[in-house]
PDB file of C-alpha atoms in Angstrom:
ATOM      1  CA  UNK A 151       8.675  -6.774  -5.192  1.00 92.00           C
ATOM      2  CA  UNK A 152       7.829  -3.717  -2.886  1.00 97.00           C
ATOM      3  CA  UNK A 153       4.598  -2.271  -2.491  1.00 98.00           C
ATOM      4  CA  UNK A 154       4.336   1.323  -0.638  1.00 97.00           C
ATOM      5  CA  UNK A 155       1.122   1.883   0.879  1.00 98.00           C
ATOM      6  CA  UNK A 156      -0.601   5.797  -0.022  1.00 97.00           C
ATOM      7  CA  UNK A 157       0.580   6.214   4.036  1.00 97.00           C
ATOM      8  CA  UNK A 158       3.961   6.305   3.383  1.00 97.00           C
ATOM      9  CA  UNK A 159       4.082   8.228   0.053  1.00 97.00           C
ATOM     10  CA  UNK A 160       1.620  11.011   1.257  1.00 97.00           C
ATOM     11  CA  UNK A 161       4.174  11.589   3.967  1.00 97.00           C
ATOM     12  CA  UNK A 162       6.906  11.401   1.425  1.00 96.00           C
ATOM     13  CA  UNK A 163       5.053  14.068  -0.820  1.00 96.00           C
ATOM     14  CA  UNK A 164       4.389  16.561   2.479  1.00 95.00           C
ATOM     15  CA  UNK A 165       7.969  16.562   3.347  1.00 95.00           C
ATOM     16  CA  UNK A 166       7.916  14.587   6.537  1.00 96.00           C
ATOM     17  CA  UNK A 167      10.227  12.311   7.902  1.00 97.00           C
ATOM     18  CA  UNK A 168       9.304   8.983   9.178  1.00 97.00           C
ATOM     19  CA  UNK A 169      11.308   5.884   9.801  1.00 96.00           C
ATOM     20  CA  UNK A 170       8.903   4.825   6.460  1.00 97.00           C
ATOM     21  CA  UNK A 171      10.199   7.594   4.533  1.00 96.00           C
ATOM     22  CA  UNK A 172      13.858   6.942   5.219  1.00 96.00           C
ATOM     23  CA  UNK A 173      13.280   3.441   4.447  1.00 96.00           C
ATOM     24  CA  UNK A 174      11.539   4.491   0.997  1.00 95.00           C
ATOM     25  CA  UNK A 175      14.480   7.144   0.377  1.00 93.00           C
ATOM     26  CA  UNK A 176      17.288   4.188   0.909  1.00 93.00           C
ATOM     27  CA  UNK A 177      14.555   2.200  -2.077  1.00 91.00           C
ATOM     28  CA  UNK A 178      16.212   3.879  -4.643  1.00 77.00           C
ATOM     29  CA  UNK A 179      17.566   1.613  -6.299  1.00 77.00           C
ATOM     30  CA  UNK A 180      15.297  -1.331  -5.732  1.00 85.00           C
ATOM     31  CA  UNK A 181      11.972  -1.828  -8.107  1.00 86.00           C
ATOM     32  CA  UNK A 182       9.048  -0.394  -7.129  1.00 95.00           C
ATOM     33  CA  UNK A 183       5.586  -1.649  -7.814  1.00 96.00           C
ATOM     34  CA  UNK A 184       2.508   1.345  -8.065  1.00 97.00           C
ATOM     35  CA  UNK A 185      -0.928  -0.155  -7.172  1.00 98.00           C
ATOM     36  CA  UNK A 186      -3.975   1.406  -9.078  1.00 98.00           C
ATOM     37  CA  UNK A 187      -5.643   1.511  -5.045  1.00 98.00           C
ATOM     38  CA  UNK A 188      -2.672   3.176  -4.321  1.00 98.00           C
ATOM     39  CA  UNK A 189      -2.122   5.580  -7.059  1.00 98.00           C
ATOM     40  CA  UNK A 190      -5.542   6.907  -6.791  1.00 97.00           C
ATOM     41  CA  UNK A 191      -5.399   7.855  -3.281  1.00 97.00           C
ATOM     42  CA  UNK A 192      -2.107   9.617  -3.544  1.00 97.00           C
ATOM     43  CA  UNK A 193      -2.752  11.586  -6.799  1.00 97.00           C
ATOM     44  CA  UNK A 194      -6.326  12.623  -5.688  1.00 96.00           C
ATOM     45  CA  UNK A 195      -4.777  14.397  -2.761  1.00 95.00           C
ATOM     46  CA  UNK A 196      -2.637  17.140  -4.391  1.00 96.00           C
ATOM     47  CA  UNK A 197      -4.031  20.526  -4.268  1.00 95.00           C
ATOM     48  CA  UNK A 198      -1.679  21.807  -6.970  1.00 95.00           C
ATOM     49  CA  UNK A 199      -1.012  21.012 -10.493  1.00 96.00           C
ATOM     50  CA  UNK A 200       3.195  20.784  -9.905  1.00 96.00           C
ATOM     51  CA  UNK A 201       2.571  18.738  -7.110  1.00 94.00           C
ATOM     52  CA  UNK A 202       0.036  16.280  -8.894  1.00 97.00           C
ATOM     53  CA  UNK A 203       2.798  16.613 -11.833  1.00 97.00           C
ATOM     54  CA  UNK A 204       5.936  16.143  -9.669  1.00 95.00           C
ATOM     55  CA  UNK A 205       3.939  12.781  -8.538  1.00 96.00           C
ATOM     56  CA  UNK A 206       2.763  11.202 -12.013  1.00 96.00           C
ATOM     57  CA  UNK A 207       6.269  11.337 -12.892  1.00 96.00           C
ATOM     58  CA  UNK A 208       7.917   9.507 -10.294  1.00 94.00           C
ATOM     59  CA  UNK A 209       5.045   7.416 -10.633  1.00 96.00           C
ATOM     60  CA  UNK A 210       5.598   6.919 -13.800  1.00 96.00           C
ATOM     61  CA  UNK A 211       9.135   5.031 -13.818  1.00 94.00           C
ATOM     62  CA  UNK A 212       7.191   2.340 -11.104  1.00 95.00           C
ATOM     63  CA  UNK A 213       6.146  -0.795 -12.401  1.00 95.00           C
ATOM     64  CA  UNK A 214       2.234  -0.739 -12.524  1.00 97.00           C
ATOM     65  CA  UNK A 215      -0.042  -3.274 -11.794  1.00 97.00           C
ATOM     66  CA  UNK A 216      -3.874  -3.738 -11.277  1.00 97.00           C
ATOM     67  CA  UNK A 217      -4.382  -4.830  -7.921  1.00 98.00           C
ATOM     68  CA  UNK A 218      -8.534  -5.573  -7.756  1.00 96.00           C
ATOM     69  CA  UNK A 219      -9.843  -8.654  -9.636  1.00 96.00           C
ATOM     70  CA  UNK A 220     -12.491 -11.147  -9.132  1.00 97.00           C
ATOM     71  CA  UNK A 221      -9.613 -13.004  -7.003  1.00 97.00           C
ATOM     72  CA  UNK A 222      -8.838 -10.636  -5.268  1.00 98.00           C
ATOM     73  CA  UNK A 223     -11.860  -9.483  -4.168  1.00 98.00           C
ATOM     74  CA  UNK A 224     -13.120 -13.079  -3.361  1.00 98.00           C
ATOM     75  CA  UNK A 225      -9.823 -13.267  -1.214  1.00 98.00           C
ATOM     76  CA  UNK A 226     -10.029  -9.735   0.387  1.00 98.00           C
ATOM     77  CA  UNK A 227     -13.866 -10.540   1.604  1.00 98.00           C
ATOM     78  CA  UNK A 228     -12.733 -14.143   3.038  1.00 98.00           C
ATOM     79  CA  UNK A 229      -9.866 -12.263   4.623  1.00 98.00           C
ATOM     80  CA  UNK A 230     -12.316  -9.724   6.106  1.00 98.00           C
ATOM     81  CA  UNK A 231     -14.581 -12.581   7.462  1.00 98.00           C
ATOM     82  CA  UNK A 232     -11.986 -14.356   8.509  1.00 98.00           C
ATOM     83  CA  UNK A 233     -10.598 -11.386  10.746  1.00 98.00           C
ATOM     84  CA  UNK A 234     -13.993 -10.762  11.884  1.00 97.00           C
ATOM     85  CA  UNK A 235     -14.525 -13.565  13.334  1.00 98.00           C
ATOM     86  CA  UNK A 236     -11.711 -13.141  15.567  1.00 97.00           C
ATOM     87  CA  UNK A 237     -13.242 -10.488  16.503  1.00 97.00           C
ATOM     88  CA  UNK A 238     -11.293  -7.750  14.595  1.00 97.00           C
ATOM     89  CA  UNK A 239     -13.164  -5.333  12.047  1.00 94.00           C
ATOM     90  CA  UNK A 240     -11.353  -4.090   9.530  1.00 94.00           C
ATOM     91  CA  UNK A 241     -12.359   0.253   8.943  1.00 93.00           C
ATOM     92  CA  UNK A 242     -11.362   0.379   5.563  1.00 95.00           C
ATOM     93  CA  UNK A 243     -12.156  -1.581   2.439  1.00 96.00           C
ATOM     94  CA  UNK A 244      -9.321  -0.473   0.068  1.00 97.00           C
ATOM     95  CA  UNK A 245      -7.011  -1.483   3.273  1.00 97.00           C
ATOM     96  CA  UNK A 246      -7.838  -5.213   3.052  1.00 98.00           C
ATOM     97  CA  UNK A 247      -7.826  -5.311  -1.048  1.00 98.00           C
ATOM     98  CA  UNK A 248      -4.158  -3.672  -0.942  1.00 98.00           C
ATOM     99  CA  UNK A 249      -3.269  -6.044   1.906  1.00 98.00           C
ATOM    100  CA  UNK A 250      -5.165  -9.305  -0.512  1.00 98.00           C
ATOM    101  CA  UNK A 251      -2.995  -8.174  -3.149  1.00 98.00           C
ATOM    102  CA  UNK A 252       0.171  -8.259  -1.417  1.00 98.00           C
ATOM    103  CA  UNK A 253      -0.631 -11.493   0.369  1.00 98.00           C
ATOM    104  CA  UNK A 254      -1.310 -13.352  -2.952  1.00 98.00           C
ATOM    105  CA  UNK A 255       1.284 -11.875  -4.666  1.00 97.00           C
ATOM    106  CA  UNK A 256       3.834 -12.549  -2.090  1.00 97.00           C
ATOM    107  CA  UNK A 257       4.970  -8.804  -2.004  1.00 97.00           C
ATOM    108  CA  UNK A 258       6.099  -6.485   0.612  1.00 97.00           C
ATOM    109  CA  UNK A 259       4.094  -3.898   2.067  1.00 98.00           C
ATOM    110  CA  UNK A 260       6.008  -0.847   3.264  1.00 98.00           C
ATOM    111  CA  UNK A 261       3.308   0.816   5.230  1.00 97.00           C
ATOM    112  CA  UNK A 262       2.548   3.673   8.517  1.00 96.00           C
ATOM    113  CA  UNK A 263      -1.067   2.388   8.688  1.00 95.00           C
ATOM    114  CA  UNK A 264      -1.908   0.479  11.889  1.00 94.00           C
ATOM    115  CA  UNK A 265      -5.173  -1.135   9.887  1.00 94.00           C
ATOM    116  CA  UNK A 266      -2.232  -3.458   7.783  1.00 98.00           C
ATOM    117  CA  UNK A 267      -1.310  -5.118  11.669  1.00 97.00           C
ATOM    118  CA  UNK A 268      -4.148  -7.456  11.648  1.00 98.00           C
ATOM    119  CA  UNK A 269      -3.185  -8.957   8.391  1.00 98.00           C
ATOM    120  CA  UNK A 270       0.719  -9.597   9.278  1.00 98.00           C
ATOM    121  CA  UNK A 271      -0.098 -11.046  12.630  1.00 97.00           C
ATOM    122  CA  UNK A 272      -2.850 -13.128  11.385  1.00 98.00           C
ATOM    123  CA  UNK A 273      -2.897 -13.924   7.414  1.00 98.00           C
ATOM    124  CA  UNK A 274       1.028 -13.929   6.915  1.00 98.00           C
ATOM    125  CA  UNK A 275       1.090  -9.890   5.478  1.00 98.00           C
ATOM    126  CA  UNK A 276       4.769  -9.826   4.881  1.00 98.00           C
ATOM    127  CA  UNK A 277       5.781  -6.100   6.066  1.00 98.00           C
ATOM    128  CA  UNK A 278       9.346  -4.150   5.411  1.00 96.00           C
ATOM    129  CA  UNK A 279      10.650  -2.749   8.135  1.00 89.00           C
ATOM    130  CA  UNK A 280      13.545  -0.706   8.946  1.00 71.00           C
TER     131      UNK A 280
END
């Protein structure tokens, strides 16, 4: 399964074209999974109600799934330490519990956030790439 981070679907929302939003365009026809992490961030963006609609309804056809349990937080907080003791810090919470999920989950992460690199190259993130 294929997770697309809020990065690549706020770009996807504002019109702009990224080598991310091609690969997400080509997606069609592959399933989808919707993060709650991630559904909140994009939603809460939109200014206007046809854009918020226009959203919840593609949104809608995407499997959904939970992404923050106990487990995962207990992983994402090892996998912070863990990265922090090589000497790399982490700026954003939400980052490491969508990148926990994915990890124990063993899904994809289709992403244009540089704060996923650290958990590729060192705790086995698998990424999609074009």
């Amino acid at each position: 399964m294929i997770v697309v981070d809020s990065s690549v679907w706020i770009d996807y929302f504002n019109g702009r074209s990224t080598p991310q939003t091609d690969i997400l365009e080509r997606l069609a026809h592959v399933q989808l999974l919707i993060g709650d992490l991630i559904l909140v961030e994009v939603l809460q963006g939109f200014s206007s109600e046809p854009g918020f609609r226009r959203a919840e309804e593609l949104f809608a056809v995407l499997e959904f799934r939970p992404m923050v349990g106990r487990e995962v937080v207990i992983a994402a907080a090892q996998n912070y330490r863990i990265l922090r003791a090589r000497g790399i810090t982490v700026r954003k919470t939400i980052d490491t519990l969508i990148a926990t999920f994915c990890i124990a989950r063993e899904h994809e992460l289709l992403h244009s956030d540089h704060d996923f690199d650290c958990f590729e190259r060192h705790l086995g993130l698998r990424v999609l790439r074009a």
